[in-house]
Amino acid sequence: MLGGDLPEGFQDEFEAAGSADQRDQVVGRWFDVCPIQAAPDVEAEGLYYARDKEPHLVQSQPVASQPDLLAMTFLFSGQRAKPVARRKFFELAAKSGLVRLAPKGTIQGKQDADDEEETGPVDVREEHPESSIDLSTLTQLLTAARQSGLVPAADQIAHVRDCEFRMGKYQRAFDTIERVYVKFTQAATKRQEQLRAEEIRYRAGKLKMSPKQWMQKKQRDNSQTLIIERARRKFAHVLDGLRLLARES
């Protein structure tokens, strides 16, 4: 995806976000996110998100005369950075918390398709398509909850999918998912507080990590934050759908 192909409305929402955490959420709503962990994650014409001191988007382009180099352009300013050797791209990624972005559905959508069961929709409300849920929606929530690492009781989601939801007991399903979501939210808040405390300790020299180790940790944390935000969106969608089904049943 090139800079000119950014979704309409994304730039306004991104620039209006008041904090780094809010910008993370905006990016997660508009794009699929992939950590940079191996050579295939580096694209010659890729779009990347850096959660540095001030989060920003950058686009990579090959240098015609030197194929081993990638030219970097900052979106939305158009400012160009010095070309970076591919072999040093991972170091840059760790330093700035860089992750690769792709159009919504191309990364996570494939993963969801692999995880979905071959089951048709149980109840589709044409008048409320944004709130429609089925068995595969609950399977996607289960996958996202497990990937977040913040839901030790994720099996309760599978139970709701296989029992209450199939039986049409939507209010009971809603109550169970809501309890799991409350615990998820509490764990996510605690994690954010821990990350802030760690950063304060590191800045004060009380956390014994090398700059390289700290940059690698930041990249892992930033990637996981975006995964957690995806799980949060899945919870919200399922709860909205269950609320509607419970009200209309």
PDB file of C-alpha atoms in Angstrom:
ATOM      1  CA  MET A   1       0.000   0.000   0.000  1.00  0.00           C
ATOM      2  CA  LEU A   2       1.410   3.347  -1.002  1.00  0.00           C
ATOM      3  CA  GLY A   3       0.930   6.616   0.830  1.00  0.00           C
ATOM      4  CA  GLY A   4      -1.554   7.869  -1.744  1.00  0.00           C
ATOM      5  CA  ASP A   5      -3.712   4.802  -1.151  1.00  0.00           C
ATOM      6  CA  LEU A   6      -4.367   5.506   2.521  1.00  0.00           C
ATOM      7  CA  PRO A   7      -8.034   5.032   3.432  1.00  0.00           C
ATOM      8  CA  GLU A   8     -10.074   8.192   3.203  1.00  0.00           C
ATOM      9  CA  GLY A   9     -10.543   9.688   6.645  1.00  0.00           C
ATOM     10  CA  PHE A  10      -7.631   7.862   8.260  1.00  0.00           C
ATOM     11  CA  GLN A  11      -5.226  10.816   8.273  1.00  0.00           C
ATOM     12  CA  ASP A  12      -7.751  13.134   9.936  1.00  0.00           C
ATOM     13  CA  GLU A  13      -8.532  10.596  12.662  1.00  0.00           C
ATOM     14  CA  PHE A  14      -4.864   9.741  13.210  1.00  0.00           C
ATOM     15  CA  GLU A  15      -3.753  13.367  13.522  1.00  0.00           C
ATOM     16  CA  ALA A  16      -6.700  14.183  15.802  1.00  0.00           C
ATOM     17  CA  ALA A  17      -5.719  11.463  18.279  1.00  0.00           C
ATOM     18  CA  GLY A  18      -4.466  13.087  21.468  1.00  0.00           C
ATOM     19  CA  SER A  19      -1.977  10.474  22.689  1.00  0.00           C
ATOM     20  CA  ALA A  20       0.277   7.659  21.508  1.00  0.00           C
ATOM     21  CA  ASP A  21      -2.133   5.059  22.903  1.00  0.00           C
ATOM     22  CA  GLN A  22      -5.021   6.649  21.007  1.00  0.00           C
ATOM     23  CA  ARG A  23      -2.997   6.623  17.786  1.00  0.00           C
ATOM     24  CA  ASP A  24      -2.295   2.930  18.349  1.00  0.00           C
ATOM     25  CA  GLN A  25      -6.038   2.358  18.560  1.00  0.00           C
ATOM     26  CA  VAL A  26      -6.679   4.347  15.375  1.00  0.00           C
ATOM     27  CA  VAL A  27      -4.076   2.337  13.464  1.00  0.00           C
ATOM     28  CA  GLY A  28      -5.566  -0.915  14.750  1.00  0.00           C
ATOM     29  CA  ARG A  29      -9.032   0.090  13.577  1.00  0.00           C
ATOM     30  CA  TRP A  30      -7.914   0.927  10.033  1.00  0.00           C
ATOM     31  CA  PHE A  31      -5.166  -1.638   9.352  1.00  0.00           C
ATOM     32  CA  ASP A  32      -4.026  -5.176   9.981  1.00  0.00           C
ATOM     33  CA  VAL A  33      -0.738  -5.178  11.870  1.00  0.00           C
ATOM     34  CA  CYS A  34       2.200  -7.570  11.468  1.00  0.00           C
ATOM     35  CA  PRO A  35       5.338  -7.561  13.665  1.00  0.00           C
ATOM     36  CA  ILE A  36       8.639  -7.387  11.789  1.00  0.00           C
ATOM     37  CA  GLN A  37      10.279 -10.662  12.764  1.00  0.00           C
ATOM     38  CA  ALA A  38      11.816 -12.046   9.591  1.00  0.00           C
ATOM     39  CA  ALA A  39      13.044 -11.016   6.148  1.00  0.00           C
ATOM     40  CA  PRO A  40       9.656 -11.588   4.414  1.00  0.00           C
ATOM     41  CA  ASP A  41       8.156  -8.956   6.728  1.00  0.00           C
ATOM     42  CA  VAL A  42      10.270  -6.281   5.005  1.00  0.00           C
ATOM     43  CA  GLU A  43       8.596  -5.123   1.803  1.00  0.00           C
ATOM     44  CA  ALA A  44      10.221  -2.998  -0.901  1.00  0.00           C
ATOM     45  CA  GLU A  45       7.107  -0.815  -1.063  1.00  0.00           C
ATOM     46  CA  GLY A  46       5.640  -1.235   2.391  1.00  0.00           C
ATOM     47  CA  LEU A  47       3.716   0.888   4.849  1.00  0.00           C
ATOM     48  CA  TYR A  48       4.963   0.904   8.429  1.00  0.00           C
ATOM     49  CA  TYR A  49       3.892   2.370  11.747  1.00  0.00           C
ATOM     50  CA  ALA A  50       6.505   3.558  14.230  1.00  0.00           C
ATOM     51  CA  ARG A  51       5.444   4.105  17.827  1.00  0.00           C
ATOM     52  CA  ASP A  52       8.447   6.209  18.761  1.00  0.00           C
ATOM     53  CA  LYS A  53       8.451   9.392  20.887  1.00  0.00           C
ATOM     54  CA  GLU A  54       5.864  10.692  18.439  1.00  0.00           C
ATOM     55  CA  PRO A  55       4.043   7.943  16.500  1.00  0.00           C
ATOM     56  CA  HIS A  56       4.182   8.274  12.733  1.00  0.00           C
ATOM     57  CA  LEU A  57       3.795   6.331   9.493  1.00  0.00           C
ATOM     58  CA  VAL A  58       6.614   5.679   7.049  1.00  0.00           C
ATOM     59  CA  GLN A  59       6.707   4.196   3.571  1.00  0.00           C
ATOM     60  CA  SER A  60       9.614   2.214   2.157  1.00  0.00           C
ATOM     61  CA  GLN A  61      10.708   2.319  -1.475  1.00  0.00           C
ATOM     62  CA  PRO A  62      13.589   0.524  -3.212  1.00  0.00           C
ATOM     63  CA  VAL A  63      16.581   2.524  -4.363  1.00  0.00           C
ATOM     64  CA  ALA A  64      16.929   1.759  -8.064  1.00  0.00           C
ATOM     65  CA  SER A  65      20.714   1.976  -8.195  1.00  0.00           C
ATOM     66  CA  GLN A  66      21.259   0.085  -4.909  1.00  0.00           C
ATOM     67  CA  PRO A  67      18.777  -2.775  -4.424  1.00  0.00           C
ATOM     68  CA  ASP A  68      20.142  -3.468  -0.926  1.00  0.00           C
ATOM     69  CA  LEU A  69      18.859  -0.081   0.272  1.00  0.00           C
ATOM     70  CA  LEU A  70      15.368   1.068   1.207  1.00  0.00           C
ATOM     71  CA  ALA A  71      14.422   4.737   1.032  1.00  0.00           C
ATOM     72  CA  MET A  72      12.081   5.872   3.808  1.00  0.00           C
ATOM     73  CA  THR A  73       9.466   8.632   3.480  1.00  0.00           C
ATOM     74  CA  PHE A  74       7.528  10.035   6.433  1.00  0.00           C
ATOM     75  CA  LEU A  75       3.782  10.266   5.969  1.00  0.00           C
ATOM     76  CA  PHE A  76       2.177  12.772   6.092  1.00  0.00           C
ATOM     77  CA  SER A  77       4.937  15.355   5.941  1.00  0.00           C
ATOM     78  CA  GLY A  78       6.652  13.893   2.887  1.00  0.00           C
ATOM     79  CA  GLN A  79      10.028  14.245   4.638  1.00  0.00           C
ATOM     80  CA  ARG A  80      12.625  11.774   3.381  1.00  0.00           C
ATOM     81  CA  ALA A  81      15.005   9.915   5.638  1.00  0.00           C
ATOM     82  CA  LYS A  82      18.416   8.555   4.742  1.00  0.00           C
ATOM     83  CA  PRO A  83      18.136   5.181   2.917  1.00  0.00           C
ATOM     84  CA  VAL A  84      18.502   2.162   5.206  1.00  0.00           C
ATOM     85  CA  ALA A  85      20.282  -1.083   4.382  1.00  0.00           C
ATOM     86  CA  ARG A  86      17.935  -4.057   4.524  1.00  0.00           C
ATOM     87  CA  ARG A  87      20.247  -5.843   6.949  1.00  0.00           C
ATOM     88  CA  LYS A  88      19.819  -2.955   9.395  1.00  0.00           C
ATOM     89  CA  PHE A  89      16.081  -2.712   8.991  1.00  0.00           C
ATOM     90  CA  PHE A  90      15.388  -5.004  11.940  1.00  0.00           C
ATOM     91  CA  GLU A  91      17.526  -2.811  14.203  1.00  0.00           C
ATOM     92  CA  LEU A  92      15.539   0.222  13.063  1.00  0.00           C
ATOM     93  CA  ALA A  93      12.316  -1.689  13.672  1.00  0.00           C
ATOM     94  CA  ALA A  94      13.338  -2.500  17.235  1.00  0.00           C
ATOM     95  CA  LYS A  95      14.431   1.062  17.920  1.00  0.00           C
ATOM     96  CA  SER A  96      11.208   2.719  16.814  1.00  0.00           C
ATOM     97  CA  GLY A  97       8.711  -0.041  17.530  1.00  0.00           C
ATOM     98  CA  LEU A  98       8.104  -0.416  13.805  1.00  0.00           C
ATOM     99  CA  VAL A  99       5.315  -2.740  12.621  1.00  0.00           C
ATOM    100  CA  ARG A 100       4.113  -3.470   9.089  1.00  0.00           C
ATOM    101  CA  LEU A 101       0.621  -2.357   8.047  1.00  0.00           C
ATOM    102  CA  ALA A 102      -1.660  -3.917   5.461  1.00  0.00           C
ATOM    103  CA  PRO A 103      -5.209  -3.183   4.264  1.00  0.00           C
ATOM    104  CA  LYS A 104      -7.776  -4.412   6.755  1.00  0.00           C
ATOM    105  CA  GLY A 105      -8.485  -8.104   6.356  1.00  0.00           C
ATOM    106  CA  THR A 106      -5.345  -9.165   4.484  1.00  0.00           C
ATOM    107  CA  ILE A 107      -3.405 -10.329   7.560  1.00  0.00           C
ATOM    108  CA  GLN A 108      -5.872 -10.885  10.361  1.00  0.00           C
ATOM    109  CA  GLY A 109      -8.597 -11.862   7.913  1.00  0.00           C
ATOM    110  CA  LYS A 110      -6.546 -14.788   6.654  1.00  0.00           C
ATOM    111  CA  GLN A 111      -5.846 -15.809  10.223  1.00  0.00           C
ATOM    112  CA  ASP A 112      -9.532 -15.607  11.099  1.00  0.00           C
ATOM    113  CA  ALA A 113     -10.438 -17.716   8.071  1.00  0.00           C
ATOM    114  CA  ASP A 114      -8.013 -20.400   9.218  1.00  0.00           C
ATOM    115  CA  ASP A 115      -9.570 -20.414  12.685  1.00  0.00           C
ATOM    116  CA  GLU A 116     -13.251 -20.303  11.731  1.00  0.00           C
ATOM    117  CA  GLU A 117     -15.355 -23.435  11.918  1.00  0.00           C
ATOM    118  CA  GLU A 118     -17.385 -24.453   8.888  1.00  0.00           C
ATOM    119  CA  THR A 119     -20.693 -23.313  10.351  1.00  0.00           C
ATOM    120  CA  GLY A 120     -23.289 -21.042   8.851  1.00  0.00           C
ATOM    121  CA  PRO A 121     -24.871 -18.057  10.555  1.00  0.00           C
ATOM    122  CA  VAL A 122     -27.342 -18.806  13.332  1.00  0.00           C
ATOM    123  CA  ASP A 123     -29.116 -15.468  13.282  1.00  0.00           C
ATOM    124  CA  VAL A 124     -28.527 -12.567  10.906  1.00  0.00           C
ATOM    125  CA  ARG A 125     -30.399  -9.305  11.540  1.00  0.00           C
ATOM    126  CA  GLU A 126     -30.637  -7.523   8.212  1.00  0.00           C
ATOM    127  CA  GLU A 127     -31.865  -4.340   9.880  1.00  0.00           C
ATOM    128  CA  HIS A 128     -28.746  -4.257  12.106  1.00  0.00           C
ATOM    129  CA  PRO A 129     -25.929  -5.700   9.938  1.00  0.00           C
ATOM    130  CA  GLU A 130     -23.225  -4.043  12.032  1.00  0.00           C
ATOM    131  CA  SER A 131     -24.357  -6.059  15.081  1.00  0.00           C
ATOM    132  CA  SER A 132     -24.921  -9.428  13.364  1.00  0.00           C
ATOM    133  CA  ILE A 133     -22.973 -12.289  14.905  1.00  0.00           C
ATOM    134  CA  ASP A 134     -22.776 -16.030  14.307  1.00  0.00           C
ATOM    135  CA  LEU A 135     -20.712 -18.995  15.443  1.00  0.00           C
ATOM    136  CA  SER A 136     -17.675 -17.867  13.437  1.00  0.00           C
ATOM    137  CA  THR A 137     -17.824 -14.434  15.128  1.00  0.00           C
ATOM    138  CA  LEU A 138     -17.496 -16.116  18.512  1.00  0.00           C
ATOM    139  CA  THR A 139     -14.659 -18.271  17.180  1.00  0.00           C
ATOM    140  CA  GLN A 140     -12.842 -15.111  16.051  1.00  0.00           C
ATOM    141  CA  LEU A 141     -13.346 -13.603  19.517  1.00  0.00           C
ATOM    142  CA  LEU A 142     -11.968 -16.764  21.105  1.00  0.00           C
ATOM    143  CA  THR A 143      -8.865 -16.601  18.889  1.00  0.00           C
ATOM    144  CA  ALA A 144      -8.320 -12.890  19.545  1.00  0.00           C
ATOM    145  CA  ALA A 145      -8.804 -13.335  23.301  1.00  0.00           C
ATOM    146  CA  ARG A 146      -6.221 -16.116  23.435  1.00  0.00           C
ATOM    147  CA  GLN A 147      -3.741 -14.121  21.357  1.00  0.00           C
ATOM    148  CA  SER A 148      -4.086 -11.151  23.714  1.00  0.00           C
ATOM    149  CA  GLY A 149      -2.622 -13.189  26.566  1.00  0.00           C
ATOM    150  CA  LEU A 150      -4.995 -11.440  28.973  1.00  0.00           C
ATOM    151  CA  VAL A 151      -7.894 -13.910  29.106  1.00  0.00           C
ATOM    152  CA  PRO A 152      -7.043 -17.007  31.178  1.00  0.00           C
ATOM    153  CA  ALA A 153     -10.768 -17.892  31.123  1.00  0.00           C
ATOM    154  CA  ALA A 154     -10.976 -17.893  27.312  1.00  0.00           C
ATOM    155  CA  ASP A 155     -12.538 -21.366  27.376  1.00  0.00           C
ATOM    156  CA  GLN A 156     -15.706 -19.711  28.675  1.00  0.00           C
ATOM    157  CA  ILE A 157     -16.077 -18.083  25.251  1.00  0.00           C
ATOM    158  CA  ALA A 158     -15.924 -21.516  23.608  1.00  0.00           C
ATOM    159  CA  HIS A 159     -18.551 -22.762  26.077  1.00  0.00           C
ATOM    160  CA  VAL A 160     -20.866 -19.853  25.231  1.00  0.00           C
ATOM    161  CA  ARG A 161     -20.395 -20.515  21.517  1.00  0.00           C
ATOM    162  CA  ASP A 162     -21.074 -24.247  21.802  1.00  0.00           C
ATOM    163  CA  CYS A 163     -23.861 -24.128  24.385  1.00  0.00           C
ATOM    164  CA  GLU A 164     -25.765 -20.924  25.243  1.00  0.00           C
ATOM    165  CA  PHE A 165     -25.475 -19.361  21.790  1.00  0.00           C
ATOM    166  CA  ARG A 166     -26.546 -22.512  19.941  1.00  0.00           C
ATOM    167  CA  MET A 167     -29.481 -22.914  22.339  1.00  0.00           C
ATOM    168  CA  GLY A 168     -30.616 -19.305  21.870  1.00  0.00           C
ATOM    169  CA  LYS A 169     -29.918 -18.323  25.481  1.00  0.00           C
ATOM    170  CA  TYR A 170     -28.592 -14.938  24.450  1.00  0.00           C
ATOM    171  CA  GLN A 171     -28.946 -13.090  27.754  1.00  0.00           C
ATOM    172  CA  ARG A 172     -27.005 -15.785  29.577  1.00  0.00           C
ATOM    173  CA  ALA A 173     -24.387 -15.693  26.797  1.00  0.00           C
ATOM    174  CA  PHE A 174     -24.173 -11.901  27.101  1.00  0.00           C
ATOM    175  CA  ASP A 175     -23.713 -12.057  30.885  1.00  0.00           C
ATOM    176  CA  THR A 176     -20.878 -14.586  30.582  1.00  0.00           C
ATOM    177  CA  ILE A 177     -19.009 -12.727  27.826  1.00  0.00           C
ATOM    178  CA  GLU A 178     -19.431  -9.445  29.692  1.00  0.00           C
ATOM    179  CA  ARG A 179     -17.809 -10.940  32.816  1.00  0.00           C
ATOM    180  CA  VAL A 180     -14.877 -12.172  30.717  1.00  0.00           C
ATOM    181  CA  TYR A 181     -14.607  -8.738  29.083  1.00  0.00           C
ATOM    182  CA  VAL A 182     -14.509  -6.947  32.443  1.00  0.00           C
ATOM    183  CA  LYS A 183     -11.580  -9.128  33.526  1.00  0.00           C
ATOM    184  CA  PHE A 184      -9.899  -8.567  30.157  1.00  0.00           C
ATOM    185  CA  THR A 185     -10.259  -4.787  30.542  1.00  0.00           C
ATOM    186  CA  GLN A 186      -8.852  -4.891  34.069  1.00  0.00           C
ATOM    187  CA  ALA A 187      -5.869  -6.934  32.888  1.00  0.00           C
ATOM    188  CA  ALA A 188      -5.278  -4.562  29.940  1.00  0.00           C
ATOM    189  CA  THR A 189      -5.326  -1.543  32.262  1.00  0.00           C
ATOM    190  CA  LYS A 190      -2.912  -3.233  34.664  1.00  0.00           C
ATOM    191  CA  ARG A 191      -0.589  -4.065  31.753  1.00  0.00           C
ATOM    192  CA  GLN A 192      -0.546  -0.445  30.571  1.00  0.00           C
ATOM    193  CA  GLU A 193       0.303   0.707  34.099  1.00  0.00           C
ATOM    194  CA  GLN A 194       3.125  -1.832  34.279  1.00  0.00           C
ATOM    195  CA  LEU A 195       4.520  -0.709  30.931  1.00  0.00           C
ATOM    196  CA  ARG A 196       4.481   2.947  32.041  1.00  0.00           C
ATOM    197  CA  ALA A 197       6.194   2.013  35.311  1.00  0.00           C
ATOM    198  CA  GLU A 198       8.861   0.043  33.434  1.00  0.00           C
ATOM    199  CA  GLU A 199       9.535   2.999  31.143  1.00  0.00           C
ATOM    200  CA  ILE A 200       9.925   5.327  34.116  1.00  0.00           C
ATOM    201  CA  ARG A 201      12.334   2.875  35.760  1.00  0.00           C
ATOM    202  CA  TYR A 202      14.308   2.501  32.531  1.00  0.00           C
ATOM    203  CA  ARG A 203      14.577   6.279  32.036  1.00  0.00           C
ATOM    204  CA  ALA A 204      15.770   6.574  35.625  1.00  0.00           C
ATOM    205  CA  GLY A 205      18.404   3.874  35.107  1.00  0.00           C
ATOM    206  CA  LYS A 206      16.727   1.504  37.554  1.00  0.00           C
ATOM    207  CA  LEU A 207      15.805  -1.110  34.966  1.00  0.00           C
ATOM    208  CA  LYS A 208      18.973  -2.911  33.931  1.00  0.00           C
ATOM    209  CA  MET A 209      18.616  -3.418  30.182  1.00  0.00           C
ATOM    210  CA  SER A 210      20.869  -2.475  27.313  1.00  0.00           C
ATOM    211  CA  PRO A 211      19.497   0.028  24.767  1.00  0.00           C
ATOM    212  CA  LYS A 212      19.181  -2.793  22.242  1.00  0.00           C
ATOM    213  CA  GLN A 213      17.275  -5.004  24.703  1.00  0.00           C
ATOM    214  CA  TRP A 214      15.001  -2.097  25.592  1.00  0.00           C
ATOM    215  CA  MET A 215      14.254  -1.335  21.937  1.00  0.00           C
ATOM    216  CA  GLN A 216      13.445  -4.977  21.236  1.00  0.00           C
ATOM    217  CA  LYS A 217      11.163  -5.068  24.265  1.00  0.00           C
ATOM    218  CA  LYS A 218       9.391  -1.908  23.081  1.00  0.00           C
ATOM    219  CA  GLN A 219       8.734  -3.455  19.691  1.00  0.00           C
ATOM    220  CA  ARG A 220       7.266  -6.588  21.271  1.00  0.00           C
ATOM    221  CA  ASP A 221       5.131  -4.517  23.640  1.00  0.00           C
ATOM    222  CA  ASN A 222       3.834  -2.274  20.847  1.00  0.00           C
ATOM    223  CA  SER A 223       2.946  -5.229  18.646  1.00  0.00           C
ATOM    224  CA  GLN A 224       1.123  -6.914  21.519  1.00  0.00           C
ATOM    225  CA  THR A 225      -0.762  -3.692  22.312  1.00  0.00           C
ATOM    226  CA  LEU A 226      -2.223  -3.679  18.808  1.00  0.00           C
ATOM    227  CA  ILE A 227      -3.233  -7.338  19.183  1.00  0.00           C
ATOM    228  CA  ILE A 228      -4.952  -6.478  22.475  1.00  0.00           C
ATOM    229  CA  GLU A 229      -6.849  -3.628  20.820  1.00  0.00           C
ATOM    230  CA  ARG A 230      -8.056  -6.050  18.164  1.00  0.00           C
ATOM    231  CA  ALA A 231      -9.396  -8.336  20.912  1.00  0.00           C
ATOM    232  CA  ARG A 232     -11.124  -5.340  22.513  1.00  0.00           C
ATOM    233  CA  ARG A 233     -12.928  -4.608  19.239  1.00  0.00           C
ATOM    234  CA  LYS A 234     -13.987  -8.254  18.919  1.00  0.00           C
ATOM    235  CA  PHE A 235     -15.436  -8.181  22.452  1.00  0.00           C
ATOM    236  CA  ALA A 236     -17.372  -4.998  21.688  1.00  0.00           C
ATOM    237  CA  HIS A 237     -18.815  -6.465  18.479  1.00  0.00           C
ATOM    238  CA  VAL A 238     -19.915  -9.705  20.140  1.00  0.00           C
ATOM    239  CA  LEU A 239     -21.460  -7.901  23.120  1.00  0.00           C
ATOM    240  CA  ASP A 240     -23.378  -5.562  20.805  1.00  0.00           C
ATOM    241  CA  GLY A 241     -24.684  -8.544  18.850  1.00  0.00           C
ATOM    242  CA  LEU A 242     -25.687 -10.513  21.950  1.00  0.00           C
ATOM    243  CA  ARG A 243     -27.409  -7.471  23.420  1.00  0.00           C
ATOM    244  CA  LEU A 244     -29.479  -7.110  20.263  1.00  0.00           C
ATOM    245  CA  LEU A 245     -30.347 -10.829  20.140  1.00  0.00           C
ATOM    246  CA  ALA A 246     -31.317 -10.871  23.823  1.00  0.00           C
ATOM    247  CA  ARG A 247     -33.575  -7.844  23.364  1.00  0.00           C
ATOM    248  CA  GLU A 248     -35.327  -9.287  20.315  1.00  0.00           C
ATOM    249  CA  SER A 249     -35.651 -12.891  21.473  1.00  0.00           C
TER     250      SER A 249
END
